Every structure is written in structure tokens, then in C-alpha cells.
Amino acid sequence: DQQVKQNSPSLSVQEGRISILNCDYTNSMFDYFLWYKKYPAEGPTFLISISSIKDKNEDGRFTVFLNKSAKHLSLHIVPSQPGDSAVYFCAAKGVNDYKLSFGAGTTVTVRA
Amino acid sequence: EAGVAQSPRYKIIEKRQSVAFWCNPISGHATLYWYQQILGQGPKLLIQFQNNGVVDDSQLPKDRFSAERLKGVDSTLKIQPAKLEDSAVYLCASSPHGAAAEAFFGQGTRLTVV
């Protein structure tokens, strides 16, 4: 039962443009959401997170938006850079729960 | 600060053989996780430890997989006997105590069962 879904397996974007990655979830008990970035042959690294009490969190070029009523979140990368080419995983956890549920990932390719 | 250490990085075994993976979490992190990532999928939690106690092993195939966390620090994950479908990257992660803490991942062990 996939509780976190990333329906776009890949995204190609021009350098300098915006990358928008989407994530949907089904479990209404999720209250904390994270994005991880993964390069080949490396483990995922934490990128940015958002609590369910917020609808936006910004960190430099990365902004995460949360729409609780739609059970949807998105990651915006502006401007996109070649080093952003990686697999991005959306993850979620429930109240007082340490367990992360991951989506299948979106592979981002930034074209020069 | 040292990250999560895992070994080996790569392992190739024949089906029905056994294999073990090792993980050293970040110092002081109470929570340790083992995830399985099959190609094209997101990581799936196999087992979660809080100190040296198991918190969640609901998705661990207990007929062939086992894991332990010695003295609440290092951990080993074992598969015996391995099947072809166990081919995956096995990721260890740790996090400090606290529900909002993000997990820090190791580089993973890529297992190929032939």
C-alpha cells in the first residue's frame, strides 16, 4: 500500500528555469514531510522539510509547499542548476512516529 | 561529524547463500533504521531500533531476514538464505531522538543475488 506517491518518474528542465516536483499522500495522520536528494551510488541526503502546521518552507533555492486539504506537496527549485540533477524522494511521517514512508522518486535532469 | 558508515559497499552472492551487512550510526543517535531500496522504487523500511530495542519490524521477512543492534550502537542485518528478489540497495539510517528529526543515511550496500 503506497501511502506516498510521486507520479512523475522523471523531469527534464533547462538550467536556470524552475523545477517543480509533486508528491501526493493518502494517510491523514502524516504531519511532517521531507524531501531527500540522492545521487547515484550514494545514500539519500536530507534536503528540506515542512510541518503540517505550515504551508510553505523556504531554504535558499528550495521551497516546499504543503496543501493539507488536497494531501499534496511540491518542491520548487529556482533556479535549477546542473548539480541539482539527481533523484528526489518525498517522504512523510506520522505524529510521534519515527518511521518514514517514501515515494518512488523523481529523477531530475537539468540541461545546460 | 562522522556520518553513517556501512559495509560492504557491494556484495554479489548466489541464491540460497547467506550475507550480512554492518552499520555504524552517527554517535549519539538513538534511532536506527534499515531500509531496502529496490531499483525504481523508494526505500522501504525493514526494521527500526530505538536504542537496542525493536520498534517496528512489521515489513521484515522474518523467515530469512534478521537484524540486531548490539549495545544500542552498531547494527547488523542478515539474510539467510538469499533469494533473487533480495537484490537491492540496503540503506542504514539514524536519527536523534525526537519525532521531527530527519534521518541521516549511509551510502548503502548494493546486493546482487545471482
mmCIF file of C-alpha atoms in Angstrom:
data_model
loop_
_atom_site.group_PDB
_atom_site.id
_atom_site.type_symbol
_atom_site.label_atom_id
_atom_site.label_comp_id
_atom_site.label_asym_id
_atom_site.label_seq_id
_atom_site.Cartn_x
_atom_site.Cartn_y
_atom_site.Cartn_z
ATOM 1 C CA ASP A 1 0.000 0.000 0.000
ATOM 2 C CA GLN A 2 1.785 3.071 -1.311
ATOM 3 C CA GLN A 3 0.900 5.921 1.050
ATOM 4 C CA VAL A 4 3.239 8.422 -0.597
ATOM 5 C CA LYS A 5 3.113 8.768 -4.353
ATOM 6 C CA GLN A 6 5.321 10.573 -6.803
ATOM 7 C CA ASN A 7 3.554 10.135 -10.096
ATOM 8 C CA SER A 8 6.233 11.673 -12.308
ATOM 9 C CA PRO A 9 9.205 9.317 -12.580
ATOM 10 C CA SER A 10 11.313 11.895 -14.405
ATOM 11 C CA LEU A 11 11.626 15.603 -15.080
ATOM 12 C CA SER A 12 13.897 17.429 -17.516
ATOM 13 C CA VAL A 13 14.441 21.163 -17.098
ATOM 14 C CA GLN A 14 16.670 23.823 -18.604
ATOM 15 C CA GLU A 15 19.377 25.299 -16.414
ATOM 16 C CA GLY A 16 18.138 28.490 -14.757
ATOM 17 C CA ARG A 17 14.460 27.516 -15.001
ATOM 18 C CA ILE A 18 12.183 26.307 -12.235
ATOM 19 C CA SER A 19 11.872 22.617 -11.347
ATOM 20 C CA ILE A 20 8.581 21.582 -9.766
ATOM 21 C CA LEU A 21 8.316 18.151 -8.186
ATOM 22 C CA ASN A 22 4.995 16.848 -6.927
ATOM 23 C CA CYS A 23 4.030 14.408 -4.205
ATOM 24 C CA ASP A 24 0.657 13.109 -3.015
ATOM 25 C CA TYR A 25 -0.130 11.217 0.171
ATOM 26 C CA THR A 26 -3.108 9.262 1.417
ATOM 27 C CA ASN A 27 -2.544 8.962 5.168
ATOM 28 C CA SER A 28 -4.218 11.845 7.010
ATOM 29 C CA MET A 29 -2.100 11.046 10.103
ATOM 30 C CA PHE A 30 1.052 12.256 8.398
ATOM 31 C CA ASP A 31 2.172 15.513 9.991
ATOM 32 C CA TYR A 32 5.744 16.000 8.832
ATOM 33 C CA PHE A 33 7.064 15.873 5.295
ATOM 34 C CA LEU A 34 10.579 15.730 3.961
ATOM 35 C CA TRP A 35 12.402 15.807 0.653
ATOM 36 C CA TYR A 36 15.570 13.825 0.135
ATOM 37 C CA LYS A 37 18.024 14.070 -2.735
ATOM 38 C CA LYS A 38 20.010 11.089 -3.954
ATOM 39 C CA TYR A 39 22.994 10.917 -6.267
ATOM 40 C CA PRO A 40 23.997 7.587 -7.877
ATOM 41 C CA ALA A 41 25.895 5.239 -5.554
ATOM 42 C CA GLU A 42 25.185 7.449 -2.542
ATOM 43 C CA GLY A 43 22.589 7.371 0.193
ATOM 44 C CA PRO A 44 19.736 9.898 0.259
ATOM 45 C CA THR A 45 20.551 13.228 1.886
ATOM 46 C CA PHE A 46 18.035 15.425 3.637
ATOM 47 C CA LEU A 47 17.068 18.497 1.637
ATOM 48 C CA ILE A 48 14.139 20.311 3.231
ATOM 49 C CA SER A 49 11.134 19.581 5.422
ATOM 50 C CA ILE A 50 7.795 21.046 6.401
ATOM 51 C CA SER A 51 5.481 20.548 9.335
ATOM 52 C CA SER A 52 1.760 20.195 8.789
ATOM 53 C CA ILE A 53 1.140 23.437 10.693
ATOM 54 C CA LYS A 54 2.802 25.352 7.858
ATOM 55 C CA ASP A 55 2.000 25.680 4.192
ATOM 56 C CA LYS A 56 5.393 26.857 2.982
ATOM 57 C CA ASN A 57 9.026 26.474 3.942
ATOM 58 C CA GLU A 58 11.895 28.072 2.084
ATOM 59 C CA ASP A 59 15.619 27.376 2.176
ATOM 60 C CA GLY A 60 17.679 29.173 -0.418
ATOM 61 C CA ARG A 61 16.734 27.906 -3.875
ATOM 62 C CA PHE A 62 14.413 25.256 -2.431
ATOM 63 C CA THR A 63 10.817 25.842 -1.368
ATOM 64 C CA VAL A 64 8.321 23.236 -0.250
ATOM 65 C CA PHE A 65 4.589 23.912 -0.400
ATOM 66 C CA LEU A 66 2.014 21.877 1.509
ATOM 67 C CA ASN A 67 -1.704 21.696 0.704
ATOM 68 C CA LYS A 68 -3.205 19.622 3.507
ATOM 69 C CA SER A 69 -6.748 19.628 2.174
ATOM 70 C CA ALA A 70 -5.515 18.160 -1.108
ATOM 71 C CA LYS A 71 -2.922 15.931 0.608
ATOM 72 C CA HIS A 72 -0.372 17.306 -1.795
ATOM 73 C CA LEU A 73 3.059 18.825 -1.517
ATOM 74 C CA SER A 74 5.503 20.170 -4.027
ATOM 75 C CA LEU A 75 9.174 21.079 -4.151
ATOM 76 C CA HIS A 76 10.269 24.090 -6.182
ATOM 77 C CA ILE A 77 13.884 24.564 -7.181
ATOM 78 C CA VAL A 78 14.673 28.029 -8.502
ATOM 79 C CA PRO A 79 16.901 28.475 -10.405
ATOM 80 C CA SER A 80 17.763 24.905 -11.383
ATOM 81 C CA GLN A 81 21.460 24.113 -11.630
ATOM 82 C CA PRO A 82 23.317 21.142 -13.207
ATOM 83 C CA GLY A 83 24.278 19.924 -9.720
ATOM 84 C CA ASP A 84 20.585 19.507 -8.966
ATOM 85 C CA SER A 85 20.427 16.525 -11.333
ATOM 86 C CA ALA A 86 19.553 13.665 -9.000
ATOM 87 C CA VAL A 87 16.684 11.520 -7.760
ATOM 88 C CA TYR A 88 14.348 13.322 -5.357
ATOM 89 C CA PHE A 89 12.314 11.370 -2.831
ATOM 90 C CA CYS A 90 9.299 12.671 -0.988
ATOM 91 C CA ALA A 91 8.834 11.182 2.492
ATOM 92 C CA ALA A 92 6.314 11.533 5.286
ATOM 93 C CA LYS A 93 5.937 10.537 8.913
ATOM 94 C CA GLY A 94 3.055 10.445 11.356
ATOM 95 C CA VAL A 95 2.530 12.090 14.731
ATOM 96 C CA ASN A 96 5.146 10.861 17.235
ATOM 97 C CA ASP A 97 6.285 8.318 14.667
ATOM 98 C CA TYR A 98 9.887 7.922 13.579
ATOM 99 C CA LYS A 99 9.071 5.802 10.550
ATOM 100 C CA LEU A 100 9.411 7.437 7.133
ATOM 101 C CA SER A 101 7.225 6.398 4.218
ATOM 102 C CA PHE A 102 8.874 7.175 0.887
ATOM 103 C CA GLY A 103 7.604 7.812 -2.591
ATOM 104 C CA ALA A 104 9.197 6.090 -5.581
ATOM 105 C CA GLY A 105 11.265 9.134 -6.515
ATOM 106 C CA THR A 106 11.520 11.589 -9.395
ATOM 107 C CA THR A 107 14.687 11.754 -11.475
ATOM 108 C CA VAL A 108 15.541 15.350 -12.301
ATOM 109 C CA THR A 109 17.842 16.164 -15.191
ATOM 110 C CA VAL A 110 18.981 19.753 -15.568
ATOM 111 C CA ARG A 111 20.079 20.533 -19.129
ATOM 112 C CA ALA A 112 22.802 23.080 -19.765
ATOM 113 C CA GLU B 1 30.795 14.933 12.500
ATOM 114 C CA ALA B 2 31.168 11.438 11.021
ATOM 115 C CA GLY B 3 28.227 10.154 9.031
ATOM 116 C CA VAL B 4 26.517 6.771 8.990
ATOM 117 C CA ALA B 5 29.034 4.100 7.995
ATOM 118 C CA GLN B 6 28.040 0.939 6.145
ATOM 119 C CA SER B 7 29.964 -2.028 4.845
ATOM 120 C CA PRO B 8 30.451 -3.642 2.467
ATOM 121 C CA ARG B 9 29.578 -1.246 -0.370
ATOM 122 C CA TYR B 10 28.896 -4.047 -2.825
ATOM 123 C CA LYS B 11 28.168 -7.751 -2.485
ATOM 124 C CA ILE B 12 27.408 -10.442 -5.052
ATOM 125 C CA ILE B 13 26.201 -13.825 -3.822
ATOM 126 C CA GLU B 14 24.438 -16.852 -5.230
ATOM 127 C CA LYS B 15 20.860 -17.585 -4.264
ATOM 128 C CA ARG B 16 20.498 -19.642 -1.100
ATOM 129 C CA GLN B 17 23.750 -18.240 0.296
ATOM 130 C CA SER B 18 23.818 -16.021 3.364
ATOM 131 C CA VAL B 19 25.044 -12.442 3.668
ATOM 132 C CA ALA B 20 25.472 -9.860 6.421
ATOM 133 C CA PHE B 21 25.613 -6.080 6.348
ATOM 134 C CA TRP B 22 27.048 -3.818 9.007
ATOM 135 C CA CYS B 23 26.074 -0.299 10.064
ATOM 136 C CA ASN B 24 27.632 2.202 12.470
ATOM 137 C CA PRO B 25 25.217 5.103 13.084
ATOM 138 C CA ILE B 26 26.075 8.675 13.949
ATOM 139 C CA SER B 27 27.314 8.887 17.513
ATOM 140 C CA GLY B 28 24.531 9.580 19.979
ATOM 141 C CA HIS B 29 21.684 8.776 17.611
ATOM 142 C CA ALA B 30 19.142 6.656 19.436
ATOM 143 C CA THR B 31 17.115 5.557 16.425
ATOM 144 C CA LEU B 32 18.497 3.262 13.717
ATOM 145 C CA TYR B 33 16.716 2.105 10.587
ATOM 146 C CA TRP B 34 17.347 -0.464 7.878
ATOM 147 C CA TYR B 35 15.706 0.246 4.530
ATOM 148 C CA GLN B 36 15.548 -1.832 1.379
ATOM 149 C CA GLN B 37 15.540 0.033 -1.920
ATOM 150 C CA ILE B 38 14.713 -1.993 -5.000
ATOM 151 C CA LEU B 39 15.648 -0.405 -8.321
ATOM 152 C CA GLY B 40 12.988 2.102 -9.417
ATOM 153 C CA GLN B 41 11.291 2.214 -6.028
ATOM 154 C CA GLY B 42 11.591 4.304 -2.915
ATOM 155 C CA PRO B 43 13.256 2.986 0.229
ATOM 156 C CA LYS B 44 11.088 0.602 2.240
ATOM 157 C CA LEU B 45 11.556 0.284 5.987
ATOM 158 C CA LEU B 46 12.620 -3.192 7.094
ATOM 159 C CA ILE B 47 13.286 -2.596 10.773
ATOM 160 C CA GLN B 48 13.597 0.282 13.216
ATOM 161 C CA PHE B 49 15.503 0.234 16.503
ATOM 162 C CA GLN B 50 15.188 2.651 19.388
ATOM 163 C CA ASN B 51 18.450 2.179 21.313
ATOM 164 C CA ASN B 52 18.745 -1.629 21.282
ATOM 165 C CA GLY B 53 15.028 -2.389 21.214
ATOM 166 C CA VAL B 54 12.963 -3.108 18.095
ATOM 167 C CA VAL B 55 10.245 -0.520 17.474
ATOM 168 C CA ASP B 56 8.929 -1.736 14.123
ATOM 169 C CA ASP B 57 9.808 -4.869 12.160
ATOM 170 C CA SER B 58 6.431 -5.373 10.512
ATOM 171 C CA GLN B 59 7.902 -5.409 6.987
ATOM 172 C CA LEU B 60 10.905 -7.600 7.750
ATOM 173 C CA PRO B 61 10.639 -11.068 6.123
ATOM 174 C CA LYS B 62 11.465 -12.839 9.342
ATOM 175 C CA ASP B 63 11.790 -16.274 7.766
ATOM 176 C CA ARG B 64 15.008 -15.135 6.100
ATOM 177 C CA PHE B 65 15.977 -11.711 7.440
ATOM 178 C CA SER B 66 17.274 -10.922 10.903
ATOM 179 C CA ALA B 67 18.774 -7.837 12.492
ATOM 180 C CA GLU B 68 20.300 -6.879 15.776
ATOM 181 C CA ARG B 69 21.663 -3.733 17.347
ATOM 182 C CA LEU B 70 24.430 -4.511 19.775
ATOM 183 C CA LYS B 71 24.514 -2.334 22.900
ATOM 184 C CA GLY B 72 22.338 0.222 21.151
ATOM 185 C CA VAL B 73 25.109 1.291 18.743
ATOM 186 C CA ASP B 74 26.230 -0.823 15.744
ATOM 187 C CA SER B 75 23.778 -2.975 13.856
ATOM 188 C CA THR B 76 23.923 -5.964 11.535
ATOM 189 C CA LEU B 77 21.333 -7.133 9.032
ATOM 190 C CA LYS B 78 21.494 -10.737 7.846
ATOM 191 C CA ILE B 79 19.790 -12.582 5.015
ATOM 192 C CA GLN B 80 19.755 -16.377 5.067
ATOM 193 C CA PRO B 81 19.045 -17.865 2.590
ATOM 194 C CA ALA B 82 19.071 -15.141 -0.072
ATOM 195 C CA LYS B 83 16.619 -15.095 -2.961
ATOM 196 C CA LEU B 84 16.908 -13.393 -6.342
ATOM 197 C CA GLU B 85 14.308 -10.811 -5.307
ATOM 198 C CA ASP B 86 16.533 -9.674 -2.427
ATOM 199 C CA SER B 87 18.727 -7.869 -4.964
ATOM 200 C CA ALA B 88 18.545 -4.264 -3.817
ATOM 201 C CA VAL B 89 20.398 -1.490 -2.043
ATOM 202 C CA TYR B 90 20.253 -1.840 1.731
ATOM 203 C CA LEU B 91 20.359 1.527 3.436
ATOM 204 C CA CYS B 92 21.071 2.172 7.079
ATOM 205 C CA ALA B 93 19.955 5.457 8.614
ATOM 206 C CA SER B 94 19.990 7.013 12.055
ATOM 207 C CA SER B 95 18.288 9.922 13.732
ATOM 208 C CA PRO B 96 18.479 11.634 17.098
ATOM 209 C CA HIS B 97 15.623 11.155 19.495
ATOM 210 C CA GLY B 98 12.637 13.267 18.522
ATOM 211 C CA ALA B 99 9.703 12.832 16.200
ATOM 212 C CA ALA B 100 10.606 15.736 13.903
ATOM 213 C CA ALA B 101 14.212 14.758 13.351
ATOM 214 C CA GLU B 102 15.276 13.873 9.837
ATOM 215 C CA ALA B 103 17.134 10.648 9.276
ATOM 216 C CA PHE B 104 20.736 10.582 8.078
ATOM 217 C CA PHE B 105 21.520 7.831 5.590
ATOM 218 C CA GLY B 106 24.631 5.836 4.885
ATOM 219 C CA GLN B 107 25.868 5.145 1.368
ATOM 220 C CA GLY B 108 24.170 1.778 1.274
ATOM 221 C CA THR B 109 25.187 -1.757 0.358
ATOM 222 C CA ARG B 110 24.278 -2.896 -3.139
ATOM 223 C CA LEU B 111 23.410 -6.596 -3.035
ATOM 224 C CA THR B 112 23.171 -8.667 -6.188
ATOM 225 C CA VAL B 113 21.832 -12.202 -5.872
ATOM 226 C CA VAL B 114 22.574 -14.398 -8.896
#
